[in-house]
Amino acid sequence: MSEPLTIVEGIAAPLPLKNVDTDIIWPGLPGLSLRRGDQARNAFARLRFDPEGAERPDFILNQLPWREAKILVAGSNFGCGSSREMAVWGLVEWGMRCVIAPSFGDIFFNNACLNGLLPVILPENAVEAILATITDPERSVLKVDLVAMRVTGSGFNLPFMLDEHRRRCLLHGLNETGATLQQIETVRSFGKSYADRFPWTRIEGEKIA
Amino acid sequence: MTRPRTLYAKIWETHLIDERSDGSCLLWIDRHVLNEGTSIQAFDSLREAGLTIERREMHLAVADHAVPTDERGGPLPAGTRSDRILQLERNCTEFGIPHIPYLSTRQGICHVIAPEQGFVLPGMVAVCGDSHTATLGAMGALGFGIGTSEIEQVLATGTLIQQPSKTMAVEINGILGDGINAKDVILHLIGVIGAAGGTGYAIEYRGSAIEAMSIEARMTLSNMSVEAGARVGMIAPDEQLIQWLHGRALTPRGAEWDEAVAYWRTLPTDPGATFDRIVQIKAADIAPQVTWGTSPEHVVAVGAAVPDPESFADPTRAAAAARALAYQGLQPGTPIQAIAIDRVFIGSCTNARLSDLRAAANVVRGRHLASHVEGFVVPGSTRIRRDAEEEGLDRVFIEAGFEWRHSGCSMCGGAETAPPGTRIAATSNRNFEHRQGRDVRTHLVSPAMAAAAGIAGHFVDIRQFGKGRA
Ligand code: SF4
């Protein structure tokens, strides 16, 4: 379960990079915990901190007002690469609730919606315009409304789209496991007919390991 | 008459339990592979919610990401990496999930052992908490990587909520040139469509060049669909695949095998079925590829030079290229073959199967690594390591100055790293910043190209390498 999300309003930080992969978002450094709740410090760790662990003052997310950001605006293919859900947990635990980009890595996009991080896809030129706007600290506040499906900021008001299923997951902080377990009898009867059709897909536990 | 369907649509439709009004679909999952990297929190969540495993025998767990590859046999060295391996084992015991122990002869990289064991078969839907699950598409299966929340769902319900992808046909016709490997094919494709070119699509590789490829080569291809942005990369099952699967440890036997084979023959995409996008590539156009930057789309043919960022029309691509060159410590215009390397890494789920090791061994046999180059060979599975040793490949590598390692993800996943600044010719799949260690510079190449770079000390064109020598 994640925290329900309807409107995210706050500082938006510009990260005008393409192909920000999940190794950048959540580097697999030695000695890290893989558990939820421990991930805030590792979000963008290599960009935020130097090898000694001190903050890098030149990184935008270490600077005011953007260090308070709840929204991140980035280039295309954000979250490509590894499936590590820690990348999403890290962003959320660090305080992000929304990422706006022209496109996202498929697995990251899905992970985000299951963890209360709203991924908003906008056309490349719109993202560029937003990036330019929020680089001005005076105009860095955005409002992303998942009910009205609009992004508003200084001088713009743009619609976005998200499929109904993922929208509901985010609005209600839904857990898909719980929802599916309510249907478990349907699943089991499907399983019976599936096994009749494809008996060769069965496998005996003892044989496996 | 039934409507012509793609391989993807056929598998999707047989696994569809329920389609909801919001467009989401509940899918039956046949097989789930687990590793120690992404499953820990999923078991924690099950425990917290008091949930159990819906179908135990559909899962198979193996440690690969964190396992040490320098030594095997003794107790695990203390530390986080060992804790993860032991935690996976404890979770599997507690929840009753089949598990291949760390010291088993069946241990290996999850995407290598799942096909090797015959755990994943044509027509199945198979998932794993790792993006390179796309590899399983070479089995004529629908394989895709999932996050930890989804692992939890598969454990608790044996199903997943998904949405259908768009479909893309990548048609590669003709004959690949000498020395051109599946790795070059996929890197070339990524160069053409970009690292986000496949986003939202399930790719099906088709055409005469694909049909002619070995099953192992097809796995290299489907593996790196992820680097093209696609979650899925499939190849239709054919007679070669059926033979390859026959007799593997977990494949069906007797009448069930015959029934399965009859079904598998119905899976290939029907003539007349349509795809949302078609990309056509001529096999003859593909040269050996080398990446120069920090995204797999930063790739050129070995005969080319490092591009000038200013040559990119799109300003964000130009900025990305400039940043990549700064990270990689390269100047625009440097010929690829003038780039000297410090290390060779032959390993990973992309290129550490027996045929990959043979290809590299054929290059290094009777030669030696350049004096400033270190080399590591990390077989994709313990069985591959054993098979390679039976052929004497270990001695070929050792005599050429390589370290002959035990199987695991090693220098692909970041558990084993190189010192800062090292420049690596790697057969793995990601050249991301810091992926192989802090400030480490990765160049992705095929196994033969990596081996040749190690011998020469810099990148060379495998098609010319060794010419004029006995
Ligand atoms: S070898 Fe590399 S890409 Fe493959 S599963 Fe391991 S870490 Fe992932």
XYZ file of C-alpha atoms and ligand atoms in Angstrom:
687
model
C 0.000 0.000 0.000
C 1.165 3.487 -0.709
C -0.150 6.876 0.316
C -3.101 7.949 -1.857
C -2.235 10.722 -4.276
C -4.643 13.267 -5.703
C -2.816 16.570 -6.078
C 0.919 17.187 -5.860
C 1.744 20.832 -5.406
C 5.212 22.106 -4.685
C 8.669 22.900 -5.951
C 9.652 21.155 -9.165
C 13.326 20.454 -9.830
C 14.794 20.446 -13.354
C 17.002 17.512 -14.362
C 17.416 18.080 -18.101
C 19.057 14.731 -18.857
C 18.011 11.983 -21.255
C 18.117 8.280 -20.377
C 18.412 8.801 -16.612
C 18.778 5.115 -15.765
C 17.921 3.418 -12.497
C 21.639 3.019 -11.752
C 21.781 6.824 -11.585
C 18.546 7.104 -9.603
C 19.513 4.367 -7.178
C 23.142 3.251 -7.495
C 23.799 -0.295 -6.323
C 26.506 0.671 -3.856
C 28.043 -2.004 -1.624
C 26.583 -2.458 1.838
C 23.145 -1.041 1.077
C 19.927 -2.283 2.603
C 17.430 -3.458 0.000
C 14.448 -2.770 2.233
C 11.735 -0.196 1.938
C 12.154 2.636 4.409
C 15.966 2.689 4.125
C 16.246 4.196 0.677
C 16.015 8.009 0.961
C 19.736 8.663 1.233
C 20.585 6.548 -1.794
C 18.322 8.470 -4.188
C 20.677 10.019 -6.786
C 23.466 9.317 -4.290
C 26.312 9.708 -6.780
C 25.007 13.056 -7.982
C 24.108 14.331 -4.505
C 27.197 13.269 -2.590
C 30.912 13.084 -3.280
C 32.807 9.856 -2.545
C 33.356 11.025 1.049
C 29.612 11.492 1.568
C 29.586 15.306 1.538
C 26.878 17.084 -0.465
C 27.892 18.308 -3.897
C 26.816 21.979 -3.865
C 26.664 22.156 -7.676
C 23.914 19.529 -7.956
C 20.598 21.265 -8.446
C 18.762 19.097 -5.963
C 21.163 20.233 -3.243
C 20.261 23.877 -3.905
C 17.361 25.940 -2.600
C 14.548 26.024 -3.461
C 14.861 22.733 -5.393
C 16.130 20.688 -2.474
C 12.553 20.885 -1.203
C 11.205 19.526 -4.491
C 8.270 17.136 -4.612
C 8.281 17.042 -8.403
C 11.114 16.156 -10.750
C 11.161 17.157 -14.419
C 13.549 15.196 -16.638
C 14.448 14.212 -20.192
C 13.146 11.246 -22.158
C 13.442 7.580 -21.138
C 13.566 8.390 -17.424
C 14.030 5.262 -15.291
C 15.344 3.048 -18.085
C 17.524 0.099 -17.183
C 17.259 -2.200 -14.211
C 13.952 -3.260 -12.642
C 15.086 -2.240 -9.149
C 12.025 -0.903 -7.345
C 14.404 0.671 -4.827
C 14.790 3.469 -7.391
C 11.134 4.389 -6.852
C 11.230 3.856 -3.098
C 14.321 6.058 -2.881
C 12.621 8.934 -4.713
C 9.429 8.646 -2.667
C 11.183 8.315 0.678
C 13.309 11.303 -0.224
C 10.120 13.340 -0.816
C 9.301 13.074 -4.532
C 5.683 12.353 -5.498
C 5.756 13.051 -9.222
C 8.155 12.814 -12.175
C 7.401 14.584 -15.464
C 9.233 13.396 -18.606
C 8.578 12.794 -22.315
C 8.894 9.015 -21.765
C 9.763 6.475 -19.070
C 11.332 3.049 -18.816
C 8.420 0.556 -18.838
C 9.265 -1.231 -15.582
C 10.018 1.993 -13.713
C 6.701 3.460 -14.884
C 4.817 0.496 -13.505
C 6.772 0.412 -10.245
C 6.104 4.128 -9.764
C 2.333 3.728 -10.021
C 2.397 0.950 -7.424
C 4.291 3.114 -4.947
C 2.597 6.491 -4.966
C 4.946 8.178 -7.430
C 3.009 9.756 -10.301
C 4.757 9.495 -13.683
C 3.461 12.170 -16.046
C 4.195 11.921 -19.758
C 4.170 15.218 -21.659
C 5.422 16.001 -25.165
C 9.103 16.822 -25.506
C 8.526 20.519 -26.271
C 6.207 20.916 -23.267
C 8.796 19.327 -20.987
C 11.444 21.642 -22.376
C 9.251 24.655 -21.709
C 8.610 23.486 -18.141
C 12.313 22.865 -17.600
C 13.058 26.417 -18.672
C 10.342 27.837 -16.406
C 11.225 25.992 -13.214
C 14.916 26.808 -13.548
C 13.772 30.233 -12.370
C 13.368 29.832 -8.579
C 10.484 32.308 -8.614
C 8.549 30.117 -11.037
C 9.501 26.689 -9.765
C 6.162 25.739 -8.207
C 3.962 23.308 -10.132
C 0.613 21.750 -9.427
C -0.059 18.279 -10.794
C -3.683 17.271 -10.415
C -4.460 13.588 -10.891
C -8.193 14.176 -10.532
C -8.392 16.877 -13.199
C -5.429 15.354 -15.118
C -3.634 18.669 -15.545
C -0.220 20.138 -14.860
C -0.249 23.839 -14.058
C 2.596 26.236 -13.460
C 3.689 29.735 -14.145
C 2.055 30.567 -17.479
C 0.838 27.129 -18.525
C -1.925 24.622 -17.889
C -1.475 21.314 -19.697
C -3.540 18.126 -19.839
C -1.926 14.717 -19.439
C -3.124 11.155 -19.781
C -2.778 8.035 -17.677
C -4.632 4.768 -18.080
C -7.554 4.292 -15.740
C -6.080 1.332 -13.886
C -2.859 3.044 -12.909
C -4.737 6.220 -12.112
C -6.934 4.330 -9.658
C -3.902 2.628 -8.105
C -2.386 6.032 -7.408
C -5.581 7.777 -6.312
C -6.347 5.107 -3.735
C -2.871 3.794 -2.934
C -4.117 0.376 -4.095
C -2.313 -2.852 -3.539
C -2.727 -5.221 -6.496
C -2.040 -8.292 -4.402
C -5.001 -7.527 -2.163
C -7.273 -6.834 -5.122
C -6.272 -10.061 -6.857
C -6.685 -12.170 -3.732
C -10.348 -11.147 -3.694
C -10.613 -12.867 -7.052
C -8.614 -15.925 -6.076
C -11.443 -18.383 -6.776
C -11.631 -17.146 -10.357
C -7.880 -17.574 -10.603
C -8.050 -21.122 -9.296
C -10.791 -22.225 -11.630
C -8.879 -20.672 -14.532
C -5.861 -22.682 -13.325
C -7.818 -25.928 -13.510
C -8.903 -25.447 -17.090
C -5.459 -24.154 -18.007
C -3.854 -27.322 -16.620
C -6.316 -29.435 -18.628
C -5.392 -27.594 -21.806
C -1.661 -27.468 -21.172
C -0.810 -30.390 -18.872
C 2.869 -30.165 -19.856
C 3.181 -26.845 -18.044
C 2.808 -28.612 -14.687
C 5.993 -29.267 -12.862
C 6.664 -31.432 -9.850
C 8.213 -29.657 -6.908
C 10.688 -32.464 -6.121
C 12.091 -32.329 -9.622
C 12.947 -28.661 -9.489
C 15.565 -28.215 -6.819
C -11.739 -18.324 -40.139
C -9.825 -16.980 -37.198
C -8.102 -13.647 -37.335
C -4.310 -13.907 -37.902
C -2.466 -13.345 -34.648
C 1.080 -12.625 -33.556
C 3.113 -14.901 -31.279
C 2.688 -12.279 -28.558
C -1.096 -12.163 -28.948
C -1.390 -15.955 -28.875
C 0.495 -16.238 -25.605
C -1.290 -13.258 -24.099
C -4.729 -14.614 -24.946
C -4.136 -18.088 -23.489
C -3.023 -16.524 -20.211
C -5.766 -13.950 -19.854
C -7.852 -14.658 -16.752
C -9.834 -11.460 -16.644
C -10.013 -8.179 -18.472
C -11.314 -5.297 -16.430
C -13.267 -2.277 -17.491
C -10.236 -0.059 -16.798
C -8.245 -1.915 -19.453
C -6.039 -3.835 -17.034
C -5.698 -7.590 -17.457
C -5.174 -10.365 -14.967
C -2.600 -12.775 -16.399
C -1.777 -16.342 -15.481
C 1.954 -16.710 -14.852
C 3.593 -20.077 -15.594
C 7.073 -19.532 -14.203
C 8.770 -17.161 -11.819
C 12.513 -16.961 -11.250
C 13.834 -15.224 -8.131
C 17.246 -13.884 -7.214
C 18.701 -12.365 -4.073
C 18.706 -8.813 -5.408
C 15.058 -7.847 -5.616
C 13.011 -10.439 -3.718
C 13.883 -9.697 -0.088
C 11.296 -6.967 0.459
C 8.624 -9.037 -1.322
C 9.008 -11.823 1.245
C 8.957 -9.237 4.039
C 5.653 -7.905 2.717
C 4.143 -11.398 2.538
C 5.192 -12.033 6.112
C 3.718 -8.734 7.314
C 0.418 -9.417 5.570
C 0.323 -13.051 6.717
C 0.159 -14.315 3.122
C 1.323 -17.649 1.717
C 2.524 -18.874 -1.671
C -0.302 -19.706 -4.068
C 1.627 -22.178 -6.330
C 4.990 -23.171 -4.973
C 6.280 -25.235 -7.855
C 6.050 -22.366 -10.367
C 8.964 -20.589 -8.663
C 12.674 -21.197 -8.824
C 15.208 -19.199 -6.838
C 18.925 -18.862 -7.397
C 21.581 -16.464 -6.126
C 23.551 -14.731 -8.886
C 23.878 -10.971 -8.409
C 25.854 -11.011 -5.160
C 27.768 -14.301 -5.368
C 31.549 -14.025 -5.220
C 33.095 -15.397 -8.417
C 36.735 -15.528 -7.395
C 36.375 -18.549 -5.142
C 33.729 -21.108 -4.471
C 33.479 -23.959 -2.054
C 34.367 -22.462 1.298
C 31.959 -20.571 3.550
C 30.653 -17.275 2.217
C 32.745 -14.298 3.268
C 30.965 -12.137 5.862
C 29.194 -9.035 4.573
C 26.077 -7.658 2.944
C 26.494 -9.721 -0.203
C 26.560 -12.959 1.767
C 23.651 -11.809 3.894
C 21.534 -11.445 0.760
C 22.413 -14.928 -0.452
C 21.625 -16.442 2.939
C 18.420 -14.412 3.243
C 17.196 -15.766 -0.101
C 17.867 -19.271 1.127
C 16.041 -18.656 4.420
C 13.069 -17.084 2.642
C 12.791 -20.043 0.276
C 12.927 -22.547 3.121
C 10.341 -20.627 5.139
C 7.928 -20.248 2.215
C 8.607 -23.630 0.617
C 9.991 -22.353 -2.670
C 12.335 -24.464 -4.830
C 15.822 -23.080 -4.504
C 19.113 -23.865 -6.184
C 21.760 -23.594 -3.471
C 24.773 -21.401 -3.930
C 27.132 -24.385 -4.132
C 24.912 -26.454 -6.437
C 26.200 -27.566 -9.837
C 23.005 -25.960 -11.201
C 23.802 -22.468 -9.880
C 24.156 -19.701 -12.430
C 22.818 -16.358 -13.620
C 19.029 -16.539 -13.379
C 18.374 -15.874 -17.090
C 21.008 -18.403 -18.085
C 19.842 -21.260 -15.902
C 16.099 -20.877 -16.535
C 16.500 -21.969 -20.192
C 19.396 -24.298 -19.420
C 17.220 -26.272 -16.987
C 14.224 -26.302 -19.313
C 12.312 -24.386 -16.627
C 10.839 -21.976 -19.178
C 9.203 -23.405 -22.298
C 7.597 -22.006 -25.456
C 4.177 -20.457 -25.024
C 4.699 -19.722 -21.346
C 4.559 -16.440 -19.476
C 7.662 -16.203 -17.306
C 8.719 -13.366 -15.021
C 11.615 -12.453 -12.773
C 12.522 -9.427 -10.715
C 15.182 -8.424 -13.191
C 14.847 -6.480 -16.410
C 16.825 -8.973 -18.520
C 14.075 -11.547 -18.161
C 13.469 -10.552 -21.772
C 16.138 -13.198 -22.493
C 13.453 -15.856 -22.098
C 11.787 -14.595 -25.259
C 14.315 -16.711 -27.153
C 12.435 -19.723 -25.761
C 9.332 -18.608 -27.648
C 7.977 -17.523 -24.270
C 6.648 -14.184 -23.088
C 9.275 -13.207 -20.530
C 9.491 -9.850 -18.813
C 11.110 -8.201 -15.829
C 9.035 -7.093 -12.862
C 9.464 -4.943 -9.773
C 9.369 -6.062 -6.164
C 5.667 -5.217 -5.690
C 4.938 -7.484 -8.628
C 7.132 -10.256 -7.191
C 4.922 -10.105 -4.128
C 1.835 -10.426 -6.303
C 3.220 -13.417 -8.201
C 4.176 -15.162 -4.972
C 0.793 -14.565 -3.338
C -1.459 -15.154 -6.355
C 0.458 -16.793 -9.226
C -0.833 -13.968 -11.440
C -0.020 -10.394 -12.403
C -2.062 -7.384 -13.404
C -0.682 -6.115 -16.702
C -1.611 -4.142 -19.754
C -0.982 -5.413 -23.260
C 2.000 -3.898 -25.068
C 2.094 -2.628 -28.591
C 3.958 -4.992 -30.922
C 7.045 -4.315 -32.997
C 8.477 -6.646 -35.625
C 12.215 -6.371 -36.093
C 12.922 -8.120 -39.380
C 16.512 -9.008 -40.108
C 17.035 -10.691 -43.430
C 20.125 -11.921 -45.190
C 23.355 -13.420 -43.976
C 25.474 -11.941 -41.214
C 29.071 -11.275 -42.199
C 31.994 -13.259 -40.820
C 32.769 -12.308 -37.255
C 29.378 -10.662 -36.722
C 27.668 -11.856 -33.573
C 24.147 -11.467 -32.178
C 25.620 -8.796 -29.911
C 26.504 -6.701 -32.941
C 22.986 -7.202 -34.274
C 21.302 -5.928 -31.140
C 23.715 -3.036 -30.649
C 23.194 -2.067 -34.283
C 19.422 -2.163 -33.761
C 19.688 0.033 -30.650
C 21.811 2.434 -32.679
C 19.003 2.581 -35.252
C 15.920 2.869 -33.018
C 17.498 4.390 -29.873
C 17.491 3.337 -26.243
C 13.830 4.312 -25.946
C 12.853 3.058 -29.420
C 11.177 -0.039 -28.025
C 9.457 1.614 -25.058
C 5.908 0.325 -24.719
C 6.478 -2.433 -27.281
C 6.936 -6.166 -27.234
C 9.512 -6.899 -29.932
C 9.388 -9.992 -32.109
C 12.611 -10.721 -34.005
C 11.956 -12.294 -37.378
C 13.576 -12.939 -40.700
C 16.123 -15.263 -42.235
C 19.059 -14.003 -40.163
C 17.159 -14.805 -36.972
C 16.108 -18.240 -38.189
C 19.745 -19.018 -38.933
C 20.892 -17.974 -35.442
C 21.728 -20.520 -32.761
C 19.477 -20.596 -29.712
C 22.276 -19.130 -27.598
C 22.697 -16.242 -30.027
C 18.947 -15.630 -29.950
C 19.192 -15.263 -26.175
C 21.832 -12.553 -26.580
C 19.459 -10.753 -28.897
C 16.310 -10.996 -26.786
C 18.330 -10.196 -23.645
C 19.221 -6.713 -24.822
C 15.720 -5.841 -25.997
C 15.655 -4.062 -22.650
C 18.453 -1.758 -23.772
C 16.279 -0.901 -26.763
C 13.576 0.141 -24.277
C 11.337 -2.922 -24.731
C 10.274 -5.054 -21.809
C 9.819 -8.073 -24.101
C 11.854 -9.498 -27.020
C 10.586 -12.742 -28.522
C 11.518 -15.216 -31.210
C 9.054 -17.818 -32.486
C 9.786 -21.421 -31.513
C 11.131 -23.555 -34.355
C 12.527 -27.059 -34.854
C 15.970 -25.937 -33.740
C 14.563 -24.733 -30.420
C 12.530 -27.896 -29.922
C 15.677 -29.986 -30.371
C 17.608 -27.709 -28.066
C 15.011 -28.149 -25.313
C 14.660 -31.898 -25.688
C 15.897 -33.819 -22.659
C 16.627 -30.815 -20.445
C 16.095 -31.426 -16.735
C 12.650 -29.858 -16.315
C 11.086 -30.390 -19.739
C 8.074 -32.689 -20.084
C 8.568 -36.344 -21.054
C 6.794 -38.943 -23.205
C 3.273 -38.159 -24.339
C 3.339 -34.775 -22.621
C 6.413 -33.799 -24.610
C 4.673 -34.736 -27.869
C 1.601 -32.781 -26.887
C 3.717 -29.782 -25.979
C 5.647 -29.885 -29.250
C 2.436 -30.094 -31.264
C 1.209 -26.987 -29.468
C 4.489 -25.094 -29.835
C 4.304 -25.553 -33.600
C 1.071 -23.525 -33.595
C 2.686 -20.541 -31.857
C 4.552 -18.662 -34.617
C 2.927 -15.473 -35.852
C 0.309 -16.203 -38.504
C 0.838 -14.915 -42.035
C -1.081 -11.675 -42.337
C -0.903 -10.772 -38.645
C -0.097 -7.109 -38.153
C 2.361 -5.306 -35.913
C 2.114 -1.750 -34.616
C 5.575 -1.018 -35.949
C 7.988 -2.790 -38.306
C 11.727 -2.168 -38.399
C 13.720 -3.741 -41.211
C 17.437 -4.296 -41.114
C 19.700 -5.906 -43.711
C 22.039 -8.425 -42.103
C 24.789 -7.432 -44.515
C 24.735 -3.847 -43.201
C 25.807 -4.895 -39.704
C 29.453 -4.361 -38.762
C 31.088 -5.184 -35.407
C 29.790 -2.627 -32.912
C 31.456 -0.757 -30.048
C 29.717 1.637 -27.661
C 31.512 4.903 -26.968
C 29.198 6.544 -24.415
C 27.035 5.831 -21.400
C 23.821 4.735 -23.066
C 23.596 1.628 -25.258
C 22.423 3.926 -28.072
C 25.867 5.532 -28.022
C 27.184 2.964 -30.448
C 29.093 2.932 -33.736
C 30.732 0.417 -36.042
C 34.298 -0.488 -35.121
C 35.666 1.306 -38.177
C 34.111 4.627 -37.156
C 35.249 7.355 -34.789
C 33.830 8.794 -31.578
C 31.179 11.252 -32.787
C 31.217 14.957 -32.180
C 28.326 15.913 -29.864
C 27.724 18.930 -32.077
C 26.891 16.599 -34.959
C 23.593 15.683 -33.240
C 20.752 17.860 -34.445
C 18.680 17.319 -31.305
C 20.070 19.516 -28.486
C 19.205 17.049 -25.687
C 21.015 14.274 -27.569
C 23.977 16.577 -28.095
C 24.050 17.431 -24.377
C 23.820 13.752 -23.460
C 26.675 12.922 -25.837
C 28.862 15.689 -24.411
C 28.205 14.481 -20.879
C 28.933 10.884 -21.937
C 32.241 11.827 -23.549
C 33.293 13.744 -20.454
C 32.503 10.697 -18.321
C 34.228 8.325 -20.723
C 37.281 10.555 -21.048
C 37.099 10.556 -24.838
C 37.655 13.221 -27.486
C 35.336 13.581 -30.481
C 36.923 12.226 -33.632
C 39.062 9.574 -31.898
C 39.009 6.418 -34.027
C 37.378 3.596 -32.053
C 40.407 1.424 -32.772
C 42.680 3.985 -31.096
C 40.924 3.551 -27.739
C 43.153 1.587 -25.369
C 41.559 -0.598 -22.718
C 42.654 -1.748 -19.261
C 40.420 -4.713 -18.764
C 38.338 -7.321 -20.552
C 35.180 -8.697 -18.974
C 33.658 -11.715 -20.664
C 30.532 -12.545 -18.731
C 26.863 -11.713 -17.934
C 23.512 -13.075 -19.018
C 24.078 -11.449 -22.405
C 27.268 -13.183 -23.462
C 28.592 -15.885 -21.118
C 27.116 -19.023 -22.624
C 29.288 -21.797 -24.015
C 29.244 -20.476 -27.584
C 30.344 -17.052 -26.319
C 33.240 -18.569 -24.405
C 34.221 -20.589 -27.471
C 34.163 -17.500 -29.664
C 36.416 -15.639 -27.243
C 38.704 -18.645 -26.752
C 39.167 -18.993 -30.500
C 40.500 -15.453 -30.583
C 42.892 -15.752 -27.643
C 44.148 -19.304 -28.263
C 47.937 -19.237 -28.496
C 48.062 -15.501 -27.807
C 48.433 -13.418 -24.670
C 46.669 -10.384 -23.219
C 48.513 -7.124 -23.850
C 50.824 -6.379 -20.951
C 48.678 -3.586 -19.504
C 45.374 -5.468 -19.782
C 43.662 -7.666 -17.202
C 41.103 -10.207 -18.337
C 38.240 -11.947 -16.584
C 36.085 -14.750 -17.861
C 32.974 -15.375 -15.790
C 30.826 -18.230 -17.135
C 27.052 -17.712 -17.095
C 26.401 -20.859 -15.102
C 28.269 -23.492 -13.155
C 27.323 -26.009 -15.814
C 28.728 -23.818 -18.582
C 31.915 -23.519 -16.568
C 32.138 -27.296 -16.332
C 31.332 -27.826 -20.019
C 33.959 -25.252 -20.981
C 36.525 -26.991 -18.808
C 35.742 -30.292 -20.498
C 36.656 -28.641 -23.788
C 39.802 -27.176 -22.295
C 38.647 -23.574 -22.696
C 39.732 -22.731 -19.153
C 43.343 -23.538 -20.089
C 43.127 -21.455 -23.248
C 42.036 -18.442 -21.211
C 44.463 -19.000 -18.352
C 47.398 -19.406 -20.737
C 46.387 -16.171 -22.411
C 46.526 -14.422 -19.032
C 42.815 -14.338 -18.132
C 41.330 -15.137 -14.745
C 38.956 -18.075 -15.000
C 36.099 -17.381 -12.595
C 33.037 -19.063 -11.125
C 29.602 -18.194 -12.397
C 27.612 -15.124 -11.320
C 26.751 -11.578 -12.396
C 30.137 -10.360 -11.219
C 31.301 -7.208 -13.031
C 27.994 -6.811 -14.846
C 25.776 -5.979 -11.899
C 28.207 -3.969 -9.819
C 28.785 -6.513 -7.038
C 32.325 -6.952 -8.314
C 33.841 -3.731 -9.570
C 36.964 -2.344 -11.173
C 39.099 0.480 -9.757
C 38.067 4.065 -10.614
C 38.949 5.111 -14.129
C 39.360 1.570 -15.516
C 38.352 1.265 -19.161
C 36.645 -2.054 -19.869
C 35.787 -3.937 -23.029
C 32.723 -5.758 -21.693
C 30.398 -8.366 -23.139
C 27.662 -7.320 -20.710
C 24.660 -5.164 -21.539
C 24.928 -1.794 -19.800
C 27.466 0.965 -20.224
C 25.771 3.209 -17.662
C 27.839 5.600 -15.562
C 29.429 3.822 -12.584
C 27.742 0.519 -13.472
C 31.016 -1.414 -13.231
C 32.429 0.708 -10.396
C 32.953 4.359 -9.614
C 34.121 6.270 -12.694
C 34.649 3.024 -14.605
C 34.331 3.387 -18.386
C 32.491 0.586 -20.107
C 32.464 -0.250 -23.822
C 29.986 -2.917 -24.881
C 31.160 -5.402 -27.501
C 30.739 -9.033 -28.584
C 32.846 -11.776 -26.939
C 35.212 -12.074 -29.914
C 35.652 -8.289 -30.067
C 36.335 -8.136 -26.309
C 38.895 -10.918 -26.546
C 40.640 -9.306 -29.514
C 40.739 -5.936 -27.741
C 42.391 -7.645 -24.789
C 45.109 -9.151 -26.962
C 45.748 -5.970 -28.953
C 45.366 -3.643 -25.962
C 42.876 -1.514 -27.871
C 39.742 -2.085 -29.954
C 40.336 -3.866 -33.241
C 38.134 -5.044 -36.072
C 37.628 -8.750 -35.504
C 37.252 -9.212 -39.251
C 40.873 -8.172 -39.726
C 42.257 -9.432 -36.468
C 44.980 -12.065 -36.773
C 45.026 -11.871 -40.570
C 48.427 -12.764 -41.883
C 49.222 -14.944 -38.897
C 49.241 -18.712 -38.881
S 24.377 -10.639 -15.541
Fe 24.037 -8.441 -15.324
S 22.213 -7.994 -16.501
Fe 22.303 -10.199 -16.233
S 21.036 -10.615 -14.437
Fe 23.144 -10.346 -13.722
S 23.353 -8.176 -13.214
Fe 21.493 -8.410 -14.447
